[in-house]
Short mmCIF file of C-alpha atoms and ligand atoms in Angstrom, two decimals:
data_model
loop_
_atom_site.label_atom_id
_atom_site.label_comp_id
_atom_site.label_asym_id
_atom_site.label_seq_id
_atom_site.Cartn_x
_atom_site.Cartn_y
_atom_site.Cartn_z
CA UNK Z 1 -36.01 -78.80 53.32
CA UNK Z 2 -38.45 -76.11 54.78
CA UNK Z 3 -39.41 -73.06 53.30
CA UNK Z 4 -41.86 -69.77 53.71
CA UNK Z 5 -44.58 -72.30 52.67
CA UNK Z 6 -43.73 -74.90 55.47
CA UNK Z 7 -43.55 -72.57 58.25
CA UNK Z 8 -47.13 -70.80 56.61
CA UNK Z 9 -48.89 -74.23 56.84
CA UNK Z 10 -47.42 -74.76 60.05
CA UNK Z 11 -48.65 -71.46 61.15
CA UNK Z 12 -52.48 -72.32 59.74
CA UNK Z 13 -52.27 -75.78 61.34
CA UNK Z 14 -51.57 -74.24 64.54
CA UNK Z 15 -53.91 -71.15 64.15
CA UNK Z 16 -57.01 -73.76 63.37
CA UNK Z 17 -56.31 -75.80 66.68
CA UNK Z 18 -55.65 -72.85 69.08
CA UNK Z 19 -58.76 -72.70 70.68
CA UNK Z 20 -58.70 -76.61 71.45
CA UNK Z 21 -55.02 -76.24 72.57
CA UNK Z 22 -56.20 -73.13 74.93
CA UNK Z 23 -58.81 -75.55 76.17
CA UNK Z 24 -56.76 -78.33 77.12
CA UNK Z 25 -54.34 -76.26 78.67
CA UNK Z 26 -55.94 -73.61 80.46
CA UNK Z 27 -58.48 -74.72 83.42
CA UNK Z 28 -61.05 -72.15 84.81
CA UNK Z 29 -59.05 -72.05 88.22
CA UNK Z 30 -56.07 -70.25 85.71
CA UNK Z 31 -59.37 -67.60 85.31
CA UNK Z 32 -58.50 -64.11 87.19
CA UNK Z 33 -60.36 -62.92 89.63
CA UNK Z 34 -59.27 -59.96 92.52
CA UNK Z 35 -59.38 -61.34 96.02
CA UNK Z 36 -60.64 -59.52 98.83
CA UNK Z 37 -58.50 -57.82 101.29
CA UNK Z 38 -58.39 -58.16 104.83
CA UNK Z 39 -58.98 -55.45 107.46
CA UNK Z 40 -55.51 -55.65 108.69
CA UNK Z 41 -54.06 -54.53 104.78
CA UNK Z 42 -56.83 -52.49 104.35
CA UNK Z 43 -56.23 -50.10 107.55
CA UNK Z 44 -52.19 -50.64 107.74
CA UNK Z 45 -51.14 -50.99 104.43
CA UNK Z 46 -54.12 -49.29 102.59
CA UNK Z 47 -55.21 -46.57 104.10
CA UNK Z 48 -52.06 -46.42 106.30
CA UNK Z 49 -54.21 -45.83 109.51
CA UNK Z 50 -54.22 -48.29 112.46
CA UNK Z 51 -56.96 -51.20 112.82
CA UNK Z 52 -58.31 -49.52 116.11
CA UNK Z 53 -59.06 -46.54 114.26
CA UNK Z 54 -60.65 -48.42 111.56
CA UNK Z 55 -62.84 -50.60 113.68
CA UNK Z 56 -64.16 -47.84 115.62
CA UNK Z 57 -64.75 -46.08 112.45
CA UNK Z 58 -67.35 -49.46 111.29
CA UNK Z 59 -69.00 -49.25 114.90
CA UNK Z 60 -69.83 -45.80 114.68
CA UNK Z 61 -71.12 -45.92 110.65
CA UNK Z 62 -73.50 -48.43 109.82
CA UNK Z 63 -73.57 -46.52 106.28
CA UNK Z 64 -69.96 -48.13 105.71
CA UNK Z 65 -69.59 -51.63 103.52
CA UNK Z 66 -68.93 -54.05 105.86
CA UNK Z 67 -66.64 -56.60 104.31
CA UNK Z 68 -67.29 -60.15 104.38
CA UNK Z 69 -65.83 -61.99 107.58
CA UNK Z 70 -64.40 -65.87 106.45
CA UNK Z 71 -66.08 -68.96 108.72
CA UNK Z 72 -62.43 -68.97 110.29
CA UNK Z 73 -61.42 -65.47 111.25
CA UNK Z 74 -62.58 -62.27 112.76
CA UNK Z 75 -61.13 -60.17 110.21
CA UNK Z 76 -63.11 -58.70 107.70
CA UNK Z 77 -62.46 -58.78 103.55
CA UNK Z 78 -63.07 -55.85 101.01
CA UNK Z 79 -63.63 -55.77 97.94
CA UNK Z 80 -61.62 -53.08 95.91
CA UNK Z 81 -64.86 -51.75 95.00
CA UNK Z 82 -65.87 -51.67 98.76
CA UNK Z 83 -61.80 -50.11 99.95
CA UNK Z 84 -63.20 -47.56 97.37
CA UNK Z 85 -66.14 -46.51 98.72
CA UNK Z 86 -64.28 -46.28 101.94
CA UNK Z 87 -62.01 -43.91 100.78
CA UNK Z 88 -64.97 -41.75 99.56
CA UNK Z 89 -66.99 -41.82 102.43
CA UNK Z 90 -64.13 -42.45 105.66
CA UNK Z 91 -61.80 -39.03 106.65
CA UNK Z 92 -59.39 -39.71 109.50
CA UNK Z 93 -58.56 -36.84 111.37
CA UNK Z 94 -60.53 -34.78 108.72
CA UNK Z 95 -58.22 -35.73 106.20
CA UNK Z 96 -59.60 -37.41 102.56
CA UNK Z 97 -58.62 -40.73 101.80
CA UNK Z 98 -58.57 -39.88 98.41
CA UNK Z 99 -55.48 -39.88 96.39
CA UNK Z 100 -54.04 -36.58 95.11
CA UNK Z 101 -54.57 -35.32 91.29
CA UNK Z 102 -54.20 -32.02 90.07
CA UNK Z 103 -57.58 -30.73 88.95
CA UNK Z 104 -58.07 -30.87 85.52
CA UNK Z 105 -55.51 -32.11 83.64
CA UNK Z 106 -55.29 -35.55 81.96
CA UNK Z 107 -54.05 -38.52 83.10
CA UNK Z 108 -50.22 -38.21 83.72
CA UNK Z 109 -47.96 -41.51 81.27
CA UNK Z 110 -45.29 -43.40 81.95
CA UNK Z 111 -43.14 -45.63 79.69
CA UNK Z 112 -41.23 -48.67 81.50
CA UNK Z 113 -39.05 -49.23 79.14
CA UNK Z 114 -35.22 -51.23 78.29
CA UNK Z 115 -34.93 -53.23 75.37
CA UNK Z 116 -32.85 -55.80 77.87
CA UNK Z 117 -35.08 -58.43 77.90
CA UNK Z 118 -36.15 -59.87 81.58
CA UNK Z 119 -35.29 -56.39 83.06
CA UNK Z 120 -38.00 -56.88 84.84
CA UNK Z 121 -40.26 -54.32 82.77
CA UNK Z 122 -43.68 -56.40 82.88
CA UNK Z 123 -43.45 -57.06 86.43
CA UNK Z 124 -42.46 -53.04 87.57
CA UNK Z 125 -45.73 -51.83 85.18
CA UNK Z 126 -47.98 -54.99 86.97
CA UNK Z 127 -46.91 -54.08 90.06
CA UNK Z 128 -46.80 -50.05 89.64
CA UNK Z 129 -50.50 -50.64 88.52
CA UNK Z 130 -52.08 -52.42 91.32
CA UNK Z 131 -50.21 -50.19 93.70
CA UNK Z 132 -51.58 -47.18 92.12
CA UNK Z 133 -55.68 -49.22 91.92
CA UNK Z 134 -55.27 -50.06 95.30
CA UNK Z 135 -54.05 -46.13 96.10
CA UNK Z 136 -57.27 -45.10 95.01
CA UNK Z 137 -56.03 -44.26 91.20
CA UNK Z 138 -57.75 -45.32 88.27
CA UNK Z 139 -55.62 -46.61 85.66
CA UNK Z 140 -54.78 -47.70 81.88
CA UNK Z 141 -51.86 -49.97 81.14
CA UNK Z 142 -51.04 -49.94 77.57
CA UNK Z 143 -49.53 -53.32 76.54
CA UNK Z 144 -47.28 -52.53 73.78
CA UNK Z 145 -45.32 -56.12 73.85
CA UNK Z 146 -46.54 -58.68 71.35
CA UNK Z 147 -45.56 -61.12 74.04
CA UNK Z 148 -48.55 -59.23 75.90
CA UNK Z 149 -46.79 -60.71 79.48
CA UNK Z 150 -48.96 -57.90 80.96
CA UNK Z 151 -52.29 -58.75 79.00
CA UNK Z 152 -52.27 -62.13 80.33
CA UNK Z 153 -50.90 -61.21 83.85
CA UNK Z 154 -54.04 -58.98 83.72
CA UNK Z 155 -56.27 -62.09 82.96
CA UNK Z 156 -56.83 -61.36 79.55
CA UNK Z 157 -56.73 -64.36 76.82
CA UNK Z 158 -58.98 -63.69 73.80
CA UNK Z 159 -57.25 -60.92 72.19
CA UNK Z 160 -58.11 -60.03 68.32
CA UNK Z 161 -55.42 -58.01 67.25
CA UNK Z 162 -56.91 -55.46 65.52
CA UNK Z 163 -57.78 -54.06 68.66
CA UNK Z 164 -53.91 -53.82 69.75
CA UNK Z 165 -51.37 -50.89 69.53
CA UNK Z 166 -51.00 -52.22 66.27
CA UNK Z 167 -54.98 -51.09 65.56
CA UNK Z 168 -54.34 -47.72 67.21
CA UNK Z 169 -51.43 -47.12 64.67
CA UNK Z 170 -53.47 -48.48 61.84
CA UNK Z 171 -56.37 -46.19 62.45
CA UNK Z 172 -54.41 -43.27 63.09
CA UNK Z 173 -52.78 -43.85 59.77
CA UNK Z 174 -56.20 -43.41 58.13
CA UNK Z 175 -57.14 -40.73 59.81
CA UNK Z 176 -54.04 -38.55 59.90
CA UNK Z 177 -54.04 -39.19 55.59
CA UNK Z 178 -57.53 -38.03 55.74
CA UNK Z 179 -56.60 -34.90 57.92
CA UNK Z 180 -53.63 -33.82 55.60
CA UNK Z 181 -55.77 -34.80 52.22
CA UNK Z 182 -58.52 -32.64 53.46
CA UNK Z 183 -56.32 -29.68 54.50
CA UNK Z 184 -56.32 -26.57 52.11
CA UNK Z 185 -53.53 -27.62 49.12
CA UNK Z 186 -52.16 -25.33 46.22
CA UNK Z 187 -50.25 -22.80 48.93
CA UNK Z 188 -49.27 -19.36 47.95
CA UNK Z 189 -46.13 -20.82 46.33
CA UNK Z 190 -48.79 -22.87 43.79
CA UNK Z 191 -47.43 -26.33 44.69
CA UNK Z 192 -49.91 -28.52 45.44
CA UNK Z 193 -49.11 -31.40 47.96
CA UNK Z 194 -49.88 -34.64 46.72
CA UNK Z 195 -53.33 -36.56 47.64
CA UNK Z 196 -51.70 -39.50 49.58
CA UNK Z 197 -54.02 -42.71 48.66
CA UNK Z 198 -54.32 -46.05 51.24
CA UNK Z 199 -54.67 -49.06 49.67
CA UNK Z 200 -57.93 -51.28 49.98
CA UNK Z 201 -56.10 -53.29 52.25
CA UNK Z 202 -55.30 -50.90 54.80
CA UNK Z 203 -59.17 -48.72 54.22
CA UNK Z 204 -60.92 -52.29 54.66
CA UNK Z 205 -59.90 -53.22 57.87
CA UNK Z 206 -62.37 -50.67 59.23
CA UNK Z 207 -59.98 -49.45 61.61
CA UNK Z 208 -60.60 -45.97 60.83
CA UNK Z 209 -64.19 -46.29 62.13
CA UNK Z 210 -63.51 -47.43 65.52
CA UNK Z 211 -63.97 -45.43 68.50
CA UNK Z 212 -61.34 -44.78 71.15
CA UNK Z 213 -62.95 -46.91 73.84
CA UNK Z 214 -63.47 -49.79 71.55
CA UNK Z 215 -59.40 -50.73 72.09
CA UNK Z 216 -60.04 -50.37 76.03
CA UNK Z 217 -61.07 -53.54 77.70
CA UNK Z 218 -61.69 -54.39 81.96
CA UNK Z 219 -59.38 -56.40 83.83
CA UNK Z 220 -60.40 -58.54 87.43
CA UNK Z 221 -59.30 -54.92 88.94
CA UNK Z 222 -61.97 -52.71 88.70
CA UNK Z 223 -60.30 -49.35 88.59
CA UNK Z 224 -57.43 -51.06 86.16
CA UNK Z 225 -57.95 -51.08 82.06
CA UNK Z 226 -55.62 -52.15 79.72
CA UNK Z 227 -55.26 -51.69 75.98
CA UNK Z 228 -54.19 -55.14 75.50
CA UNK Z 229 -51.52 -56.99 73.06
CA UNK Z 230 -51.47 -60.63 71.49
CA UNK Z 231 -48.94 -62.81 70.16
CA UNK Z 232 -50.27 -61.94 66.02
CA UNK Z 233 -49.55 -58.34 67.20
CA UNK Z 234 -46.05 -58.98 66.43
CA UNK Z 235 -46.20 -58.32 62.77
CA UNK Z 236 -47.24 -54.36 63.19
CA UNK Z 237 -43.52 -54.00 62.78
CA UNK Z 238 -43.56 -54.61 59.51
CA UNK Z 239 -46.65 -53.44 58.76
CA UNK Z 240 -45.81 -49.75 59.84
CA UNK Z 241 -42.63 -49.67 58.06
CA UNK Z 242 -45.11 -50.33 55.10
CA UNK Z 243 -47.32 -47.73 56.79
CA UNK Z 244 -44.83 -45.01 56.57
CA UNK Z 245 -43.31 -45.85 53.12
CA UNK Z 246 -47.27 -45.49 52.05
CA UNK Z 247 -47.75 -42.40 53.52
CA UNK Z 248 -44.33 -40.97 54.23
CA UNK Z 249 -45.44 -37.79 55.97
CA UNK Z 250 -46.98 -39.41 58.71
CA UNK Z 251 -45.75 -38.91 62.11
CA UNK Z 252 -46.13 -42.50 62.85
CA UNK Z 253 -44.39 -42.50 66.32
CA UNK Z 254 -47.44 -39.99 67.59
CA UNK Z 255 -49.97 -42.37 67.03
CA UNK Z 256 -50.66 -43.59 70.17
CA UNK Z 257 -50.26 -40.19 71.64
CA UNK Z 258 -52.68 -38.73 69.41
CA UNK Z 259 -54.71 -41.52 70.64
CA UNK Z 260 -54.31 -41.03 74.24
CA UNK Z 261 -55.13 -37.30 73.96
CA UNK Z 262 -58.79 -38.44 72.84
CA UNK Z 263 -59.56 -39.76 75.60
CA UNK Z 264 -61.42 -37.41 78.11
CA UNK Z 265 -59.38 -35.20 80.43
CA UNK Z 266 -60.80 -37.19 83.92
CA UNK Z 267 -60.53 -40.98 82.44
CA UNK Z 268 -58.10 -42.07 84.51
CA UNK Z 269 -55.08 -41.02 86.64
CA UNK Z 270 -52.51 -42.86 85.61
CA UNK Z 271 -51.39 -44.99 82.20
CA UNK Z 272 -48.75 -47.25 81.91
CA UNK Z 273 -47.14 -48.51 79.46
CA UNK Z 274 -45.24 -51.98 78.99
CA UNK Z 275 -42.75 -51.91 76.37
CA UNK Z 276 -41.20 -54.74 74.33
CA UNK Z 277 -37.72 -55.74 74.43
CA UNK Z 278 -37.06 -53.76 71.49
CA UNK Z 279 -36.45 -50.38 69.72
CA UNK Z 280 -39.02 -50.18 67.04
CA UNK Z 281 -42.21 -48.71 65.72
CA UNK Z 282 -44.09 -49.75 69.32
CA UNK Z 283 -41.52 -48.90 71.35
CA UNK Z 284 -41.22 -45.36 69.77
CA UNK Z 285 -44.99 -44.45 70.23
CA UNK Z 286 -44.67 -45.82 73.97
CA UNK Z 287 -41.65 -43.28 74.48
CA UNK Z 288 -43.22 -40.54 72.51
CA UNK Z 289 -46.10 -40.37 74.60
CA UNK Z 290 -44.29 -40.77 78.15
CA UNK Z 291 -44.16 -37.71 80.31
CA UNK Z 292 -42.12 -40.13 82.51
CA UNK Z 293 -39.58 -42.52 81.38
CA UNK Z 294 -38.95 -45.74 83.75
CA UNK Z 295 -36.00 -47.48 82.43
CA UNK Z 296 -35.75 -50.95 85.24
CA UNK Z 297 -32.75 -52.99 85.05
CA UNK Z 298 -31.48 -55.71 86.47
CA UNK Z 299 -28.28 -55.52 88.91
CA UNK Z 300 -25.73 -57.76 86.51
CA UNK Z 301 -22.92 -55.84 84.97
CA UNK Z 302 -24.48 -57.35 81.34
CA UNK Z 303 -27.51 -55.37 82.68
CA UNK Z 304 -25.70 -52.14 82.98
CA UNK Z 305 -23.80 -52.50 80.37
CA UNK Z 306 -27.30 -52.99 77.71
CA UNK Z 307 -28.85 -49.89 79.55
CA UNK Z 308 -26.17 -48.02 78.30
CA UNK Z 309 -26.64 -49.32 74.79
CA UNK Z 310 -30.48 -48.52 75.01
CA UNK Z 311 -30.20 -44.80 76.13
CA UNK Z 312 -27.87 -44.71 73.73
CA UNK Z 313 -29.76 -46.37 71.09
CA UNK Z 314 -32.85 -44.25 72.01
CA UNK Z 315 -31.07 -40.60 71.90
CA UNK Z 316 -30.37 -41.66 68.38
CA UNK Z 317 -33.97 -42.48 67.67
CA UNK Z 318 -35.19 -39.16 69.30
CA UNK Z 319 -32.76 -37.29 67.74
CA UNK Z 320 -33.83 -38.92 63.96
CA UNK Z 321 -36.97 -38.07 64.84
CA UNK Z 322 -36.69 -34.22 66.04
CA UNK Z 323 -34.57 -34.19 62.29
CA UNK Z 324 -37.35 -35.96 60.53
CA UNK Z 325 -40.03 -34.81 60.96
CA UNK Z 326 -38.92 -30.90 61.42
CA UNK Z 327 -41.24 -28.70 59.45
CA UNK Z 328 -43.94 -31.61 58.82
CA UNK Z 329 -44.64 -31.80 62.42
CA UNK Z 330 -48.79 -30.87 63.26
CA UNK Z 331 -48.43 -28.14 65.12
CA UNK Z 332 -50.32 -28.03 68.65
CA UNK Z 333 -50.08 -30.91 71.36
CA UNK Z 334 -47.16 -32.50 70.55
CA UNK Z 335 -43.41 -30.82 69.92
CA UNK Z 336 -40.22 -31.98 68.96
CA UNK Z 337 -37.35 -32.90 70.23
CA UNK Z 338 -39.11 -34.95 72.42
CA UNK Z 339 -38.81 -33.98 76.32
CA UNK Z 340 -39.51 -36.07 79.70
CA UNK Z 341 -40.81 -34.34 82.27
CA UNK Z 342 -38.80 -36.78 84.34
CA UNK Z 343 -37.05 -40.12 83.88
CA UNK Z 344 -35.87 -42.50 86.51
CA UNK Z 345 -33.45 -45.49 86.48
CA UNK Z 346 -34.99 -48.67 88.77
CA UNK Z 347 -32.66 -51.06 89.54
CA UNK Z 348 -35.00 -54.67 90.24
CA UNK Z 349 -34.00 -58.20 91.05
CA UNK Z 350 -31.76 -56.54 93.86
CA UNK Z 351 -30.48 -58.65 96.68
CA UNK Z 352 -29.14 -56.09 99.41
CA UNK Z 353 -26.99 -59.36 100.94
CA UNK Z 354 -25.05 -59.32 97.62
CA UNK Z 355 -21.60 -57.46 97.49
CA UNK Z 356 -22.01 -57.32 93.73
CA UNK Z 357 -25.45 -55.96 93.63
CA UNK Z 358 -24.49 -53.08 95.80
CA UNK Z 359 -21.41 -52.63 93.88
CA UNK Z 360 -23.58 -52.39 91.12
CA UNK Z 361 -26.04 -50.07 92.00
CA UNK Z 362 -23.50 -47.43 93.83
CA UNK Z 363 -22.02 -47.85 90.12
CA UNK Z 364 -25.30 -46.75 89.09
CA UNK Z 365 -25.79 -43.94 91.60
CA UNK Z 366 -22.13 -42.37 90.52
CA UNK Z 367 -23.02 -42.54 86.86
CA UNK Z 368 -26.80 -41.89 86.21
CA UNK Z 369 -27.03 -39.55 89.50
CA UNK Z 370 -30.53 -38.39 90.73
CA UNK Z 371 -32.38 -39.89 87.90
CA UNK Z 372 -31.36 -43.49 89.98
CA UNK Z 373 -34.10 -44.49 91.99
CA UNK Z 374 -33.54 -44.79 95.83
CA UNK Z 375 -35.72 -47.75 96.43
CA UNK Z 376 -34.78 -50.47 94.01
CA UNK Z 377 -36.96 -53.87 93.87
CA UNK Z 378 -35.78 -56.66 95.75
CA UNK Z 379 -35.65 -59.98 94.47
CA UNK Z 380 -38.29 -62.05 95.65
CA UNK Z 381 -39.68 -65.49 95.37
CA UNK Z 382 -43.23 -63.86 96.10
CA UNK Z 383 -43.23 -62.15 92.36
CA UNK Z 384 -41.92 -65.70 90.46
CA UNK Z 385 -43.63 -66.62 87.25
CA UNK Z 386 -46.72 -68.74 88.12
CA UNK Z 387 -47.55 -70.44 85.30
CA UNK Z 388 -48.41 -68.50 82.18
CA UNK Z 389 -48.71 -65.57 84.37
CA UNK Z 390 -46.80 -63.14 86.37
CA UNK Z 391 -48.94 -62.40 89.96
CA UNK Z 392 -48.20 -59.54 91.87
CA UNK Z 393 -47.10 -59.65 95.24
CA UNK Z 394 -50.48 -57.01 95.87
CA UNK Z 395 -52.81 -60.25 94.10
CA UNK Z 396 -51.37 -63.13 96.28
CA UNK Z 397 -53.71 -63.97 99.43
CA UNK Z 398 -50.25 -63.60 102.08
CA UNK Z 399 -51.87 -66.58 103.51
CA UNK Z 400 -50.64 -68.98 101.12
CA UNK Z 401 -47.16 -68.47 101.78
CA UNK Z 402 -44.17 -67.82 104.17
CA UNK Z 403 -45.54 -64.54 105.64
CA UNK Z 404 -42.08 -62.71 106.08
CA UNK Z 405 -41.69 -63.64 102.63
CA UNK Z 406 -44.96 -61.82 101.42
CA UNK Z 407 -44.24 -58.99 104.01
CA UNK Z 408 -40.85 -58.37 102.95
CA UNK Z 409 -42.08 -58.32 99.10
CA UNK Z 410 -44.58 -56.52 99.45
CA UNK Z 411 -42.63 -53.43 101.54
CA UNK Z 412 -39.86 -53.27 98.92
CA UNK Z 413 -42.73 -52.93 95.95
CA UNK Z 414 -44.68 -50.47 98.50
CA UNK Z 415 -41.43 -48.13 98.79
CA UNK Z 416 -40.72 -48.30 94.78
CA UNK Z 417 -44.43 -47.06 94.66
CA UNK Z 418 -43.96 -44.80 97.05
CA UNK Z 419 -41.31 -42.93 94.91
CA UNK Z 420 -42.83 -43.65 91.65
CA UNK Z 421 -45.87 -41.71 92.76
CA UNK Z 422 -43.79 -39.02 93.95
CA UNK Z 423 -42.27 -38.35 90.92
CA UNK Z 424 -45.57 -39.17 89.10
CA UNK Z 425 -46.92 -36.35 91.11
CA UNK Z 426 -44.00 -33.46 90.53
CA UNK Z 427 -44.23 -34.51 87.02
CA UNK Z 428 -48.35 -34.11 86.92
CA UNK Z 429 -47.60 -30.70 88.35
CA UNK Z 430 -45.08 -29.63 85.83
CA UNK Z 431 -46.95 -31.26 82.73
CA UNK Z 432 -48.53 -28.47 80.57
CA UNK Z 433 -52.58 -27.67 80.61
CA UNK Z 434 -52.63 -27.88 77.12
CA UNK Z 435 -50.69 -30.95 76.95
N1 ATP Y 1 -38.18 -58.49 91.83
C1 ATP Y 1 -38.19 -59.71 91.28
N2 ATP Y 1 -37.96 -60.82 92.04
C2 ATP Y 1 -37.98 -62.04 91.47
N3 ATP Y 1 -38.21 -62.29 90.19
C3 ATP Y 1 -38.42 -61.24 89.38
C4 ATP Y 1 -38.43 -59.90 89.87
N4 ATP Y 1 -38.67 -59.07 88.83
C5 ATP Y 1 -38.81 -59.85 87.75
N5 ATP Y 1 -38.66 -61.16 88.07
C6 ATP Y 1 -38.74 -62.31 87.16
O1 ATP Y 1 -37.88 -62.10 86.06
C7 ATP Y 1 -38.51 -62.54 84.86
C8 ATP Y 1 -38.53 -61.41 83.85
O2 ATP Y 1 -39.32 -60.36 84.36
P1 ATP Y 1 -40.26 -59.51 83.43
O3 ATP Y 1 -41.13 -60.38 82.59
O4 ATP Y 1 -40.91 -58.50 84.29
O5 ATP Y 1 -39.17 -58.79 82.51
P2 ATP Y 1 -39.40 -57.97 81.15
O6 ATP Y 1 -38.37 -56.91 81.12
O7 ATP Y 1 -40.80 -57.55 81.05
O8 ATP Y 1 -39.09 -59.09 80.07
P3 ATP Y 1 -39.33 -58.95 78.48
O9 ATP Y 1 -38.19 -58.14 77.98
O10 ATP Y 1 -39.30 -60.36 77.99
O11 ATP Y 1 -40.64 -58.28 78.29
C9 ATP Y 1 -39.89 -63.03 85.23
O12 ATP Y 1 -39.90 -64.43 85.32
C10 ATP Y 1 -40.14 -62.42 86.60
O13 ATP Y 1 -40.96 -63.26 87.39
MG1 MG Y 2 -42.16 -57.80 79.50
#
């Protein structure tokens, strides 16, 4: 027989060989690092210019970063870095090459969000986010999945989670019971509101003295950050449902948002956020500090039919939440009921040869409307799980396979960018200054 104390020693046998297990398993060619893009993708599918334009451009500026060019070929290779300074310095037809961002504001958030598992979630925020880098955005993905898909697919391994989501929550719990201890008590009525006290065990993890950059690490892209996750991340569910019991006044699903709003105004463009498959204390803080929801599901009528249950699922939890929390709410940034700016269906793993799948996503169209997006992902061999991590399409050299496979790949995740960052853009225009 096996009990709690089985599974802990398990669990401390396993924790002490880890970093030996990562060793034998992991070789430095599973390491990340960004290729170089050719000339062709850079002028095409880049900058959306043709290569004649873009060649004449290099032979009248010598100022211009040349690329590499490969023993083999005549094209030349960027560097992102190097397709950035491009953008800066190249105008075609007087026009900037830089992407468009309304002055001032902050970066403009998006959840991707279903709590169907496999909807395809990790692979729509990877791929959204090296669209977006190689657009000329800079960007933060938030992984808020203890699975942390999108913290590996980003090349990241050694993860201590303390500097997770679940550290962001933590913190914010100390500081937001700070904030209401330290605000004036004994109102006009006399009642004095209670002094809400953390225990050691919360106060020691130091959490509260961490800046907001210290959660923010690089990835091999180097206009792409991510808050990362990690597999003992998984636990913050039950540690902020002791959180809130401790101090029950705390907005916990704001945490992250609270967060977010710390960081300066011109950071970055865009965040993302990868959600788990899951409604729950992570989840909630993702949605809660959307301006955009994405909600991607697959084309299965089991797909459909768990979308449903998640809206449905997730109205509830807004709806407890406007209830909640009305009255206690901080005034300022952040207002209940909670309101998108926007929020978009994507149907992914689409194959426009199958009957059912167009069935399907017509079935879509007629109930969920406008908010359906018109360019669903197809499915594609070019996006398969490569070991322990997803690649996107945008990563893999289109030399090393089928090139109508890469092309064709690559166009469908190009037009679901394409609309993403239109209605990232409508929504930056509608969001609030003083959001
Ligand atoms: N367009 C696509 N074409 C082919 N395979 C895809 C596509 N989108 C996703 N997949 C595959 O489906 C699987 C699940 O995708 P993904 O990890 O993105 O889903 P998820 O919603 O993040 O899952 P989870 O709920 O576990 O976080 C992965 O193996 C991925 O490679
Ligand atoms: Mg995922």
């Amino acid at each position: 027989m096996y009990t709690h104390e089985d599974l802990a020693a398990l669990q401390a046998q396993s924790l002490k060989m880890q970093g030996f297990i990562r060793r034998q398993t992991f070789s430095p060619e599973h390491e990340k690092t960004l290729r170089r893009f050719s000339s062709w993708e850079v002028s095409e599918l880049i900058f959306k210019i043709n290569q004649s334009t873009f060649r004449g451009r290099f032979a009248a500026d010598p100022d211009l970063p040349g690329g590499e060019v490969e023993e083999d070929g005549r094209q030349r290779w960027f560097s992102l870095t190097e397709i950035n300074e491009l953008r800066r310095k190249m105008k075609i037809n007087r026009t900037s090459l830089m992407p468009k961002r309304p002055a001032g504001k902050r970066a403009i958030r998006a959840a991707i969000s279903n709590f169907k598992g496999g909807a395809g979630k990790s692979t729509v925020a990877l791929h959204m986010a090296h669209a977006a880098a190689l657009d000329g955005y800079r960007v933060l993905v938030v992984d808020f999945d203890p699975q942390a898909t999108l913290t590996h697919s980003m090349g990241l391994h050694d993860v201590s989670e303390e500097l997770t989501v679940w550290g962001i929550i933590a913190r914010d719990l100390v500081h937001e019971t700070d904030r209401m201890n330290a605000a004036p008590r004994a109102a006009e009525s006399g009642a004095a509101l209670p002094q809400r006290r953390l225990p050691a065990s919360v106060r020691d993890l130091g959490l509260g003295d961490l800046r907001v950059t210290d959660f923010i690490r690089p990835t091999a892209w180097p206009t792409i950050d991510i808050v990362p996750s990690c597999a003992n991340a998984a636990f913050v569910e039950f540690a902020s449902a002791q959180y809130r019991h401790l101090n029950p006044d705390w907005s916990f699903f704001a945490a992250v948002s609270r967060y977010l709003d710390a960081l300066s105004n011109d950071a970055y463009d865009i965040i993302l956020f990868d959600c788990p498959p899951a409604i729950g204390y992570q989840s909630m803080n993702a949605v809660f500090a959307a301006d955009v929801l994405y909600i991607p599901s697959g084309p299965g009528y089991w797909e459909y039919d768990s979308t449903t249950s998640f809206i449905g699922q997730l109205a509830e939890a807004l709806e407890d939440l406007s209830q909640g929390f009305d009255g206690t709410f901080p005034a300022g940034k952040m207002r209940l009921p909670k309101a998108f700016i926007d929020m978009r269906f994507l149907m992914t793993r689409y194959e426009p040869g199958n009957e059912l799948h167009r069935a399907m996503y017509e079935a879509f169209c007629k109930v969920f409307g406008d908010t359906v997006c018109k360019e669903p992902i197809e499915m594609t061999r070019a996006v398969e799980q490569s070991g322990r991590f997803l690649s996107s399409v945008y990563e893999i050299d289109y030399r090393t396979m089928t090139r109508e496979t890469w092309r064709r790949a690559r166009a469908s995740f190009d037009r679901a960018y394409a609309e993403f960052r239109s209605c990232m853009l409508a929504a930056w225009d509608k969001m609030e200054d003083e959001q």
